[in-house]
Structure formats: C-alpha cells, structure tokens
Amino acid sequence: AACETIAELLAGARRGVVFTGAGISTESGIPDFRSPGGIWSNYKPIMFDDFCASEDARMEDWRRRFVMMDQFGAAEPNAGHLAIAEEVRRGHVETVITQNIDGLHQRAGVPAESVIEIHGNGNYAHCLDCRERHELAEMRAHIDETGESPRCRSCGGLVKGAVISFGQMMPEAEMARAQEAAVTADLFLAIGSSLVVYPAAALPVIAKRAGATLVIINRDPTDLDAIADHVVRMQIGDVFKPFLG
Ligand code: OAD
Ligand code: ZN
C-alpha cells in the first residue's frame, strides 16, 4: 500500500524533489553514519580546522578518503537509485538533492545537472585555495611516494577531498539551488536520512512550509516524522523494486 501511495504521488508530481541520505546507498554496500556499525561508530569525524592545521589529521583524512574511493568504485547503484533516475527521466522528479558523496545517483542515470551534492563528492579532490580539481589516484601516488599530504600543482594550496567536513562552510551555490528546489517542489521525498544534520535537514521543512507534500522513507524513525504527510518505515529496496517492473 505504501508503494502504491508513493507511485500515485510521483505520477501526479511535476516538480518533485528527491532528497537522499546515506540510507539509500547501504544496499549498494556502503555503510551509513548512525546505524549500528555505521561510520560514526568506527571513526571520529576529522574537523575542518584540524585538517588545515595538522599534517597528521590530513594524512588520516586521506587514508579514509582512499578507503571510501575504493568502496564507491566497487559499488553499483541499487533499486532506489535506479527508480529515482527513472522518475527524473519521466519528468516527475526535477531535482535530486543528496547529502551523499558516492556519485551513485549520477551513475544510475540522473543527469549531473539535476543532482545537487550539498556535502560534496568523494570521488575527486580539489585545492582549498584555487579550487583546481585533482584526481584521487594521483594524490594517492603522491602520498605513497613522499609520505606527505599533497599540495596544489597550480598555487601550492592544501588539496582536500571535495567533500564538506564538519566545521567547513557549506557550498553556497549548491545550498541556494537546493533551497530554491525545496521552495518550488510540489512533492518532496526524503529517502534514507536520519534528518538530524543541519542545514541539510532544514530542506524538508522548507519544502513542507512552502506547500509540498512531504514523504519520508526511512527504516528508522527520523526527527521530522511529525511534520510529514506520509511516513514509510521500510527498506528502500522493498519500496522501489516494484517500480522497476
Ligand atoms: P544517517 O546514517 O544519519 O542516517 C541514515 C538513515 O538511513 C538511518 O536512519 C537508517 O535507519 C536509514 N537506512 C539505512 N539503510 C536503509 C535502507 N536500506 N532502507 C531504509 N532506510 C535505511 O545518514 P545521513 O542522514 O545521510 O555529513 O547523515 C547525514 C550527514 O551526517 C551525512 O551527509 C554526513 C554525516 O555526518 C557529513 O559528513 C558532512
Ligand atoms: Zn590551488
């Protein structure tokens, strides 16, 4: 019944927004953050200021980055990613806003211009000063050779994985685009997020307040269940496999 409701809402949507968190990628073999065994039960976050100030923090950050890079490369989009891509193709979903850094929405077929990555992307790096892109494989080779964290080839600035760390500014253009999408959405589906990290978790609130129908699909309760029009507490794969026919 939950699947039928979602199917009907999507069929009627013209400006649907999908907002995803780590829960959509667990069925692709990538752990989430706050479930038992999740990333924050194994790692302590590296704060942005520490990355900038400490070579040890940088080296630990790179070590984790390369573990994730290998994990992302080995992962495949799952039924959730594929069903969302199909809804984008059909014109019911206009924008996918993701907190994830794995790039699986794009690999499932959502055009890059329809995906807003508000926490960045873990598949490449960039210079913190001039923003020039650097490839992770080259950064890894540099670290293996020199034992030192890499510097920008153009300006000498610090290079860092292109993701947002705690204490780091959110990307302004992406946040502005995400807010605009939330305000104009007729349907807003929050999928696989605990909805506890701000400002990301403000987006469903903004959408609801501006008139969207808010649907939350998540295995466990979230902080925003009380304001949602529909709450679906299921495995994402079980919700979306029927969509793939
Ligand atoms: P969380 O780990 O906080 O939440 C993931 C949610 O997905 C949990 O509530 C799970 O119950 C649910 N879940 C996991 N697998 C599922 C499945 N197969 N089907 C249905 N539900 C499932 O992850 P996020 O909400 O994405 O930020 O975390 C938000 C931010 O916190 C991340 O972007 C990251 C982290 O710190 C930064 O690193 C800046
Ligand atoms: Zn630079």
Short mmCIF file of N, CA and C in Angstrom, two decimals, residues 56-161:
data_model
loop_
_atom_site.label_atom_id
_atom_site.label_comp_id
_atom_site.label_asym_id
_atom_site.label_seq_id
_atom_site.Cartn_x
_atom_site.Cartn_y
_atom_site.Cartn_z
N ASP A 56 49.11 15.37 10.55
CA ASP A 56 48.59 14.07 10.98
C ASP A 56 47.11 13.92 10.64
N ALA A 57 46.35 14.98 10.90
CA ALA A 57 44.91 14.95 10.58
C ALA A 57 44.72 14.79 9.07
N ARG A 58 45.54 15.50 8.28
CA ARG A 58 45.43 15.39 6.82
C ARG A 58 45.70 13.96 6.37
N MET A 59 46.76 13.36 6.90
CA MET A 59 47.11 12.01 6.45
C MET A 59 46.01 11.01 6.82
N GLU A 60 45.43 11.19 8.01
CA GLU A 60 44.32 10.31 8.41
C GLU A 60 43.11 10.54 7.49
N ASP A 61 42.84 11.79 7.15
CA ASP A 61 41.73 12.11 6.25
C ASP A 61 41.94 11.45 4.88
N TRP A 62 43.17 11.53 4.36
CA TRP A 62 43.46 10.90 3.06
C TRP A 62 43.30 9.38 3.15
N ARG A 63 43.79 8.80 4.24
CA ARG A 63 43.67 7.34 4.40
C ARG A 63 42.19 6.93 4.30
N ARG A 64 41.33 7.65 5.00
CA ARG A 64 39.90 7.34 4.95
C ARG A 64 39.33 7.60 3.56
N ARG A 65 39.78 8.68 2.93
CA ARG A 65 39.30 9.04 1.59
C ARG A 65 39.55 7.91 0.60
N PHE A 66 40.75 7.31 0.69
CA PHE A 66 41.08 6.25 -0.28
C PHE A 66 40.29 4.97 0.01
N VAL A 67 40.00 4.68 1.28
CA VAL A 67 39.15 3.53 1.61
C VAL A 67 37.78 3.73 0.96
N MET A 68 37.23 4.95 1.11
CA MET A 68 35.91 5.23 0.54
C MET A 68 35.93 5.19 -0.97
N MET A 69 36.99 5.75 -1.54
CA MET A 69 37.11 5.77 -3.01
C MET A 69 37.04 4.34 -3.56
N ASP A 70 37.73 3.42 -2.90
CA ASP A 70 37.70 2.02 -3.35
C ASP A 70 36.30 1.44 -3.18
N GLN A 71 35.67 1.79 -2.05
CA GLN A 71 34.32 1.31 -1.76
C GLN A 71 33.33 1.83 -2.81
N PHE A 72 33.42 3.11 -3.13
CA PHE A 72 32.50 3.70 -4.11
C PHE A 72 32.71 3.07 -5.49
N GLY A 73 33.99 2.85 -5.82
CA GLY A 73 34.28 2.27 -7.13
C GLY A 73 33.73 0.87 -7.29
N ALA A 74 33.68 0.13 -6.17
CA ALA A 74 33.20 -1.26 -6.22
C ALA A 74 31.68 -1.33 -6.13
N ALA A 75 31.02 -0.22 -5.74
CA ALA A 75 29.57 -0.24 -5.53
C ALA A 75 28.82 -0.03 -6.84
N GLU A 76 27.60 -0.56 -6.90
CA GLU A 76 26.71 -0.34 -8.04
C GLU A 76 25.43 0.33 -7.54
N PRO A 77 24.81 1.19 -8.34
CA PRO A 77 23.52 1.76 -7.96
C PRO A 77 22.51 0.65 -7.68
N ASN A 78 21.63 0.85 -6.71
CA ASN A 78 20.62 -0.17 -6.38
C ASN A 78 19.23 0.28 -6.86
N ALA A 79 18.22 -0.52 -6.49
CA ALA A 79 16.85 -0.25 -6.98
C ALA A 79 16.39 1.16 -6.64
N GLY A 80 16.78 1.67 -5.48
CA GLY A 80 16.38 3.02 -5.10
C GLY A 80 16.95 4.06 -6.06
N HIS A 81 18.26 3.98 -6.31
CA HIS A 81 18.89 4.93 -7.25
C HIS A 81 18.26 4.81 -8.65
N LEU A 82 18.02 3.57 -9.08
CA LEU A 82 17.53 3.36 -10.44
C LEU A 82 16.09 3.86 -10.60
N ALA A 83 15.25 3.62 -9.57
CA ALA A 83 13.86 4.08 -9.64
C ALA A 83 13.81 5.61 -9.67
N ILE A 84 14.67 6.24 -8.89
CA ILE A 84 14.70 7.71 -8.88
C ILE A 84 15.13 8.23 -10.25
N ALA A 85 16.14 7.61 -10.83
CA ALA A 85 16.60 8.04 -12.16
C ALA A 85 15.47 7.93 -13.18
N GLU A 86 14.68 6.88 -13.06
CA GLU A 86 13.55 6.68 -13.99
C GLU A 86 12.51 7.80 -13.80
N GLU A 87 12.26 8.18 -12.55
CA GLU A 87 11.29 9.26 -12.29
C GLU A 87 11.80 10.61 -12.81
N VAL A 88 13.11 10.78 -12.82
CA VAL A 88 13.68 12.00 -13.41
C VAL A 88 13.45 11.97 -14.92
N ARG A 89 13.72 10.82 -15.54
CA ARG A 89 13.50 10.69 -16.99
C ARG A 89 12.05 10.95 -17.36
N ARG A 90 11.14 10.48 -16.51
CA ARG A 90 9.70 10.65 -16.79
C ARG A 90 9.21 12.07 -16.54
N GLY A 91 10.06 12.88 -15.91
CA GLY A 91 9.66 14.27 -15.69
C GLY A 91 8.89 14.52 -14.41
N HIS A 92 8.78 13.52 -13.55
CA HIS A 92 8.08 13.73 -12.28
C HIS A 92 9.01 14.30 -11.21
N VAL A 93 10.26 13.89 -11.27
CA VAL A 93 11.27 14.42 -10.34
C VAL A 93 12.18 15.36 -11.12
N GLU A 94 12.27 16.58 -10.63
CA GLU A 94 13.06 17.60 -11.32
C GLU A 94 14.49 17.65 -10.79
N THR A 95 14.64 17.45 -9.49
CA THR A 95 15.94 17.64 -8.85
C THR A 95 16.17 16.55 -7.81
N VAL A 96 17.41 16.07 -7.76
CA VAL A 96 17.82 15.17 -6.69
C VAL A 96 18.84 15.91 -5.84
N ILE A 97 18.48 16.16 -4.59
CA ILE A 97 19.41 16.79 -3.65
C ILE A 97 19.99 15.66 -2.81
N THR A 98 21.29 15.54 -2.76
CA THR A 98 21.85 14.44 -1.97
C THR A 98 22.88 14.92 -0.97
N GLN A 99 22.85 14.30 0.21
CA GLN A 99 23.90 14.50 1.20
C GLN A 99 25.04 13.52 0.94
N ASN A 100 24.83 12.61 0.00
CA ASN A 100 25.83 11.55 -0.22
C ASN A 100 26.95 12.05 -1.13
N ILE A 101 28.09 11.40 -0.99
CA ILE A 101 29.29 11.80 -1.73
C ILE A 101 29.76 10.70 -2.66
N ASP A 102 28.89 9.68 -2.87
CA ASP A 102 29.33 8.49 -3.61
C ASP A 102 29.10 8.57 -5.11
N GLY A 103 28.32 9.55 -5.57
CA GLY A 103 28.10 9.68 -7.02
C GLY A 103 27.16 8.64 -7.62
N LEU A 104 26.44 7.88 -6.79
CA LEU A 104 25.63 6.78 -7.33
C LEU A 104 24.36 7.27 -8.03
N HIS A 105 23.84 8.45 -7.69
CA HIS A 105 22.68 8.95 -8.44
C HIS A 105 23.06 9.20 -9.91
N GLN A 106 24.21 9.82 -10.11
CA GLN A 106 24.65 10.07 -11.49
C GLN A 106 24.93 8.75 -12.20
N ARG A 107 25.56 7.81 -11.51
CA ARG A 107 25.85 6.53 -12.17
C ARG A 107 24.56 5.77 -12.49
N ALA A 108 23.47 6.05 -11.74
CA ALA A 108 22.18 5.40 -12.04
C ALA A 108 21.49 6.07 -13.23
N GLY A 109 22.03 7.20 -13.70
CA GLY A 109 21.47 7.82 -14.90
C GLY A 109 20.82 9.18 -14.69
N VAL A 110 20.90 9.73 -13.47
CA VAL A 110 20.39 11.09 -13.30
C VAL A 110 21.43 12.05 -13.90
N PRO A 111 21.00 12.93 -14.82
CA PRO A 111 21.96 13.87 -15.42
C PRO A 111 22.63 14.71 -14.33
N ALA A 112 23.92 14.95 -14.50
CA ALA A 112 24.68 15.67 -13.46
C ALA A 112 24.02 16.99 -13.10
N GLU A 113 23.42 17.68 -14.10
CA GLU A 113 22.85 19.00 -13.81
C GLU A 113 21.58 18.90 -12.97
N SER A 114 21.03 17.70 -12.81
CA SER A 114 19.83 17.53 -11.97
C SER A 114 20.17 17.07 -10.56
N VAL A 115 21.45 16.85 -10.27
CA VAL A 115 21.87 16.40 -8.94
C VAL A 115 22.57 17.55 -8.22
N ILE A 116 22.12 17.84 -7.00
CA ILE A 116 22.78 18.85 -6.17
C ILE A 116 23.46 18.13 -5.01
N GLU A 117 24.79 18.20 -4.99
CA GLU A 117 25.56 17.50 -3.94
C GLU A 117 25.91 18.49 -2.85
N ILE A 118 25.07 18.56 -1.81
CA ILE A 118 25.28 19.61 -0.81
C ILE A 118 26.42 19.30 0.15
N HIS A 119 26.86 18.03 0.19
CA HIS A 119 28.04 17.70 1.01
C HIS A 119 29.25 17.35 0.16
N GLY A 120 29.18 17.69 -1.12
CA GLY A 120 30.34 17.48 -1.97
C GLY A 120 30.37 16.10 -2.61
N ASN A 121 31.56 15.76 -3.15
CA ASN A 121 31.75 14.49 -3.87
C ASN A 121 33.06 13.85 -3.44
N GLY A 122 32.99 12.58 -3.10
CA GLY A 122 34.15 11.86 -2.57
C GLY A 122 34.98 11.16 -3.63
N ASN A 123 34.69 11.44 -4.90
CA ASN A 123 35.42 10.74 -5.97
C ASN A 123 36.54 11.57 -6.59
N TYR A 124 36.72 12.80 -6.10
CA TYR A 124 37.84 13.60 -6.55
C TYR A 124 38.25 14.54 -5.43
N ALA A 125 39.30 15.31 -5.66
CA ALA A 125 39.80 16.26 -4.67
C ALA A 125 39.88 17.63 -5.31
N HIS A 126 40.04 18.67 -4.47
CA HIS A 126 40.30 19.98 -5.06
C HIS A 126 41.13 20.84 -4.10
N CYS A 127 41.69 21.90 -4.67
CA CYS A 127 42.51 22.82 -3.89
C CYS A 127 41.61 23.71 -3.05
N LEU A 128 41.91 23.84 -1.78
CA LEU A 128 41.08 24.68 -0.91
C LEU A 128 41.22 26.16 -1.24
N ASP A 129 42.31 26.53 -1.93
CA ASP A 129 42.51 27.95 -2.26
C ASP A 129 41.96 28.30 -3.64
N CYS A 130 42.44 27.60 -4.69
CA CYS A 130 42.03 27.99 -6.05
C CYS A 130 40.99 27.05 -6.66
N ARG A 131 40.61 25.97 -5.91
CA ARG A 131 39.53 25.06 -6.33
C ARG A 131 39.91 24.15 -7.50
N GLU A 132 41.15 24.22 -7.97
CA GLU A 132 41.51 23.33 -9.09
C GLU A 132 41.28 21.87 -8.70
N ARG A 133 40.70 21.12 -9.64
CA ARG A 133 40.42 19.71 -9.40
C ARG A 133 41.70 18.88 -9.47
N HIS A 134 41.83 17.93 -8.56
CA HIS A 134 42.93 16.97 -8.55
C HIS A 134 42.35 15.57 -8.43
N GLU A 135 42.97 14.60 -9.10
CA GLU A 135 42.42 13.24 -9.09
C GLU A 135 42.96 12.45 -7.90
N LEU A 136 42.07 11.66 -7.28
CA LEU A 136 42.45 10.92 -6.08
C LEU A 136 43.59 9.93 -6.35
N ALA A 137 43.58 9.31 -7.52
CA ALA A 137 44.63 8.32 -7.81
C ALA A 137 46.01 8.98 -7.80
N GLU A 138 46.07 10.21 -8.32
CA GLU A 138 47.35 10.93 -8.32
C GLU A 138 47.74 11.35 -6.91
N MET A 139 46.76 11.73 -6.11
CA MET A 139 47.04 12.14 -4.73
C MET A 139 47.55 10.94 -3.94
N ARG A 140 46.97 9.77 -4.23
CA ARG A 140 47.39 8.55 -3.54
C ARG A 140 48.82 8.20 -3.92
N ALA A 141 49.14 8.34 -5.21
CA ALA A 141 50.50 8.03 -5.66
C ALA A 141 51.50 8.99 -5.02
N HIS A 142 51.13 10.26 -4.92
CA HIS A 142 51.99 11.26 -4.29
C HIS A 142 52.27 10.89 -2.84
N ILE A 143 51.23 10.52 -2.12
CA ILE A 143 51.40 10.18 -0.70
C ILE A 143 52.22 8.91 -0.54
N ASP A 144 51.98 7.93 -1.40
CA ASP A 144 52.78 6.68 -1.33
C ASP A 144 54.26 6.98 -1.57
N GLU A 145 54.55 7.92 -2.48
CA GLU A 145 55.94 8.23 -2.81
C GLU A 145 56.63 9.08 -1.76
N THR A 146 55.93 10.10 -1.29
CA THR A 146 56.59 11.12 -0.46
C THR A 146 56.26 11.01 1.03
N GLY A 147 55.15 10.33 1.37
CA GLY A 147 54.71 10.28 2.77
C GLY A 147 54.17 11.62 3.26
N GLU A 148 53.91 12.53 2.33
CA GLU A 148 53.39 13.84 2.72
C GLU A 148 52.07 14.14 2.02
N SER A 149 51.25 14.96 2.67
CA SER A 149 49.97 15.30 2.07
C SER A 149 50.22 16.21 0.86
N PRO A 150 49.36 16.07 -0.17
CA PRO A 150 49.61 16.78 -1.43
C PRO A 150 49.27 18.27 -1.38
N ARG A 151 49.96 19.04 -2.20
CA ARG A 151 49.72 20.48 -2.38
C ARG A 151 49.26 20.71 -3.81
N CYS A 152 48.57 21.82 -4.03
CA CYS A 152 48.04 22.16 -5.35
C CYS A 152 49.16 22.37 -6.36
N ARG A 153 49.02 21.77 -7.54
CA ARG A 153 50.03 21.92 -8.59
C ARG A 153 50.06 23.34 -9.13
N SER A 154 48.97 24.09 -8.99
CA SER A 154 48.92 25.45 -9.54
C SER A 154 49.34 26.51 -8.53
N CYS A 155 48.82 26.39 -7.29
CA CYS A 155 49.03 27.51 -6.36
C CYS A 155 49.71 27.10 -5.06
N GLY A 156 49.93 25.80 -4.87
CA GLY A 156 50.60 25.36 -3.65
C GLY A 156 49.70 25.25 -2.44
N GLY A 157 48.42 25.53 -2.63
CA GLY A 157 47.46 25.43 -1.51
C GLY A 157 47.23 23.99 -1.08
N LEU A 158 46.50 23.83 0.02
CA LEU A 158 46.18 22.49 0.51
C LEU A 158 45.14 21.85 -0.41
N VAL A 159 45.39 20.58 -0.76
CA VAL A 159 44.40 19.83 -1.52
C VAL A 159 43.63 18.95 -0.54
N LYS A 160 42.32 18.85 -0.76
CA LYS A 160 41.48 18.06 0.13
C LYS A 160 40.41 17.36 -0.69
N GLY A 161 39.96 16.19 -0.27
CA GLY A 161 38.81 15.55 -0.91
C GLY A 161 37.69 16.56 -1.03
#
